[in-house]
Amino acid sequence: MVLTLSDEVASLVTHTQKPRKSSKPSDSGADRSSASAADRKRVTETPTWGDVDDAVSESIESTTTGGELSISSDNEDTPKLVRTPAKKSAASLVRTEKGKVKLLDQNLPTREVIQAAISEVKCHVMFVHGYPELVEKNQLSMRTLLSVAEKRGVDAIKERLQVDELYALQLSALVDARIPIMRRELKDDACTNVDGYFRLGHKDFTKAKTLTEKLVYIYAMKFDGNNNATPIRNRPYQGELLVLMISNQLFHSSRAVGVKFASRFVEIAKNKSKRPEIPIPFLALVATAVYSALLWKSLGSPGKFNFSGNQFSEVYSYHVKSLERLKHDAPGKFHYMMADIYEAAHKLKHNGATGDHIELNAFELLDLEGMEED
């Protein structure tokens, strides 16, 4: 006989016990026999609560069954209620004791979908928009999760994303959190190297501020005997620090965007230069990070310094517009420059190695005639 209970019923277990002796003496064997039988019946019919595993995490999958309870019997003829393990859905989530959802706590299909979505969003930041949260809020992560789940054939996750708003928000939050981390890595890289590449002393605050004027920092530099920088006007966006940061982001490992999404650069290569190029959004984001590092230096290198869209989106947008204008006005020279930047960053890795200025003309120092083109 099988007894089926709902998910909310706790696991019931009856321990094998010997019938308890009656505390009152019996006058006859028949009475003792009757009392013993009644005791045995009462013991076998009275359930006791089994130990509940006080796990740190719990499933929040509402549609996953918890298994069935059924009566079994061992060799001692004592019936016992046991739970048949349930098969969990790929769309189940795991929370900590405090209710948080962490990536590494999740099941393998969920982790793989989230990690693939993070890579896709990083690619979006580099090829489409450096601050996607300013224009798309949480929609980018949601669309990416749905697309990845569909490509990987994880229908349970795709379907739950479409019908369960809380589930979708929790998965999207895990993806969204990686976007500012990527930008922070750029900012930290710039702050670490800004002194060395611009030859700044410990207290060269004014000098750092000067480098932000007229977008001097985007050019390749030549230095005099006093370490004063002069921009090479026909080499915009080809400063050594920019190339280093691009190389570190694109080619630092086999999991880097420049390696995993190499085909995207091949698509860009279908241009006048016929060579892979750095995409405009990523170059603008790197240039913005260098500006933020120089601003940080000019302020005395404060301990807390964010690289958020609220602070630097105007600088980023201005770089995008300036590059788009160069592409429109001198397409041949633009493509040649962007291909040179990609090549320099690629070679460097394989060889081992809100600002007031936004109202200015980004190419005030540009020697367009001196730039090369095919």
PDB file of N, CA and C in Angstrom, residues 267-275 277 327-336 339 373-374:
ATOM      1  N   GLU A 267      34.447  40.241 -38.475  1.00  0.00           N
ATOM      2  CA  GLU A 267      33.348  40.963 -39.130  1.00  0.00           C
ATOM      3  C   GLU A 267      33.720  42.418 -39.360  1.00  0.00           C
ATOM      4  N   ILE A 268      34.367  43.026 -38.362  1.00  0.00           N
ATOM      5  CA  ILE A 268      34.792  44.413 -38.513  1.00  0.00           C
ATOM      6  C   ILE A 268      35.835  44.539 -39.615  1.00  0.00           C
ATOM      7  N   ALA A 269      36.595  43.471 -39.835  1.00  0.00           N
ATOM      8  CA  ALA A 269      37.664  43.509 -40.838  1.00  0.00           C
ATOM      9  C   ALA A 269      37.126  43.692 -42.256  1.00  0.00           C
ATOM     10  N   LYS A 270      35.814  43.527 -42.432  1.00  0.00           N
ATOM     11  CA  LYS A 270      35.222  43.719 -43.753  1.00  0.00           C
ATOM     12  C   LYS A 270      35.018  45.219 -44.006  1.00  0.00           C
ATOM     13  N   ASN A 271      36.118  45.936 -43.932  1.00  0.00           N
ATOM     14  CA  ASN A 271      36.071  47.383 -44.113  1.00  0.00           C
ATOM     15  C   ASN A 271      37.153  47.782 -45.106  1.00  0.00           C
ATOM     16  N   LYS A 272      37.415  49.058 -45.190  1.00  0.00           N
ATOM     17  CA  LYS A 272      38.385  49.528 -46.182  1.00  0.00           C
ATOM     18  C   LYS A 272      39.806  49.088 -45.884  1.00  0.00           C
ATOM     19  N   SER A 273      40.123  48.860 -44.602  1.00  0.00           N
ATOM     20  CA  SER A 273      41.490  48.451 -44.276  1.00  0.00           C
ATOM     21  C   SER A 273      41.686  46.945 -44.427  1.00  0.00           C
ATOM     22  N   LYS A 274      40.573  46.178 -44.446  1.00  0.00           N
ATOM     23  CA  LYS A 274      40.610  44.721 -44.565  1.00  0.00           C
ATOM     24  C   LYS A 274      41.410  44.074 -43.428  1.00  0.00           C
ATOM     25  N   ARG A 275      41.402  44.707 -42.271  1.00  0.00           N
ATOM     26  CA  ARG A 275      42.118  44.207 -41.095  1.00  0.00           C
ATOM     27  C   ARG A 275      41.208  44.315 -39.878  1.00  0.00           C
ATOM     28  N   GLU A 277      39.749  45.494 -36.435  1.00  0.00           N
ATOM     29  CA  GLU A 277      39.792  46.827 -35.841  1.00  0.00           C
ATOM     30  C   GLU A 277      39.271  46.808 -34.402  1.00  0.00           C
ATOM     31  N   LYS A 327      35.243  58.956 -38.479  1.00  0.00           N
ATOM     32  CA  LYS A 327      34.875  57.879 -39.417  1.00  0.00           C
ATOM     33  C   LYS A 327      34.113  58.444 -40.611  1.00  0.00           C
ATOM     34  N   HIS A 328      33.260  59.425 -40.350  1.00  0.00           N
ATOM     35  CA  HIS A 328      32.471  60.031 -41.422  1.00  0.00           C
ATOM     36  C   HIS A 328      33.318  60.946 -42.300  1.00  0.00           C
ATOM     37  N   ASP A 329      34.186  61.747 -41.645  1.00  0.00           N
ATOM     38  CA  ASP A 329      34.950  62.749 -42.383  1.00  0.00           C
ATOM     39  C   ASP A 329      36.150  62.166 -43.131  1.00  0.00           C
ATOM     40  N   ALA A 330      36.775  61.163 -42.544  1.00  0.00           N
ATOM     41  CA  ALA A 330      37.975  60.575 -43.173  1.00  0.00           C
ATOM     42  C   ALA A 330      37.957  59.065 -42.961  1.00  0.00           C
ATOM     43  N   PRO A 331      37.065  58.365 -43.643  1.00  0.00           N
ATOM     44  CA  PRO A 331      36.886  56.927 -43.398  1.00  0.00           C
ATOM     45  C   PRO A 331      38.142  56.095 -43.610  1.00  0.00           C
ATOM     46  N   GLY A 332      38.906  56.408 -44.627  1.00  0.00           N
ATOM     47  CA  GLY A 332      40.112  55.628 -44.885  1.00  0.00           C
ATOM     48  C   GLY A 332      41.106  55.735 -43.745  1.00  0.00           C
ATOM     49  N   LYS A 333      41.330  56.958 -43.276  1.00  0.00           N
ATOM     50  CA  LYS A 333      42.276  57.166 -42.178  1.00  0.00           C
ATOM     51  C   LYS A 333      41.734  56.606 -40.860  1.00  0.00           C
ATOM     52  N   PHE A 334      40.424  56.708 -40.684  1.00  0.00           N
ATOM     53  CA  PHE A 334      39.809  56.147 -39.476  1.00  0.00           C
ATOM     54  C   PHE A 334      40.037  54.638 -39.400  1.00  0.00           C
ATOM     55  N   HIS A 335      39.733  53.910 -40.469  1.00  0.00           N
ATOM     56  CA  HIS A 335      39.872  52.450 -40.460  1.00  0.00           C
ATOM     57  C   HIS A 335      41.336  52.037 -40.307  1.00  0.00           C
ATOM     58  N   TYR A 336      42.216  52.782 -40.921  1.00  0.00           N
ATOM     59  CA  TYR A 336      43.644  52.486 -40.799  1.00  0.00           C
ATOM     60  C   TYR A 336      44.088  52.646 -39.344  1.00  0.00           C
ATOM     61  N   ALA A 339      42.621  49.817 -37.082  1.00  0.00           N
ATOM     62  CA  ALA A 339      43.320  48.557 -37.344  1.00  0.00           C
ATOM     63  C   ALA A 339      44.719  48.577 -36.737  1.00  0.00           C
ATOM     64  N   GLU A 373      46.730  56.304 -44.396  1.00  0.00           N
ATOM     65  CA  GLU A 373      45.545  55.584 -44.853  1.00  0.00           C
ATOM     66  C   GLU A 373      45.957  54.673 -45.989  1.00  0.00           C
ATOM     67  N   ASP A 374      45.057  53.745 -46.323  1.00  0.00           N
ATOM     68  CA  ASP A 374      45.375  52.808 -47.403  1.00  0.00           C
ATOM     69  C   ASP A 374      45.489  53.534 -48.745  1.00  0.00           C
TER      70      ASP A 374
END
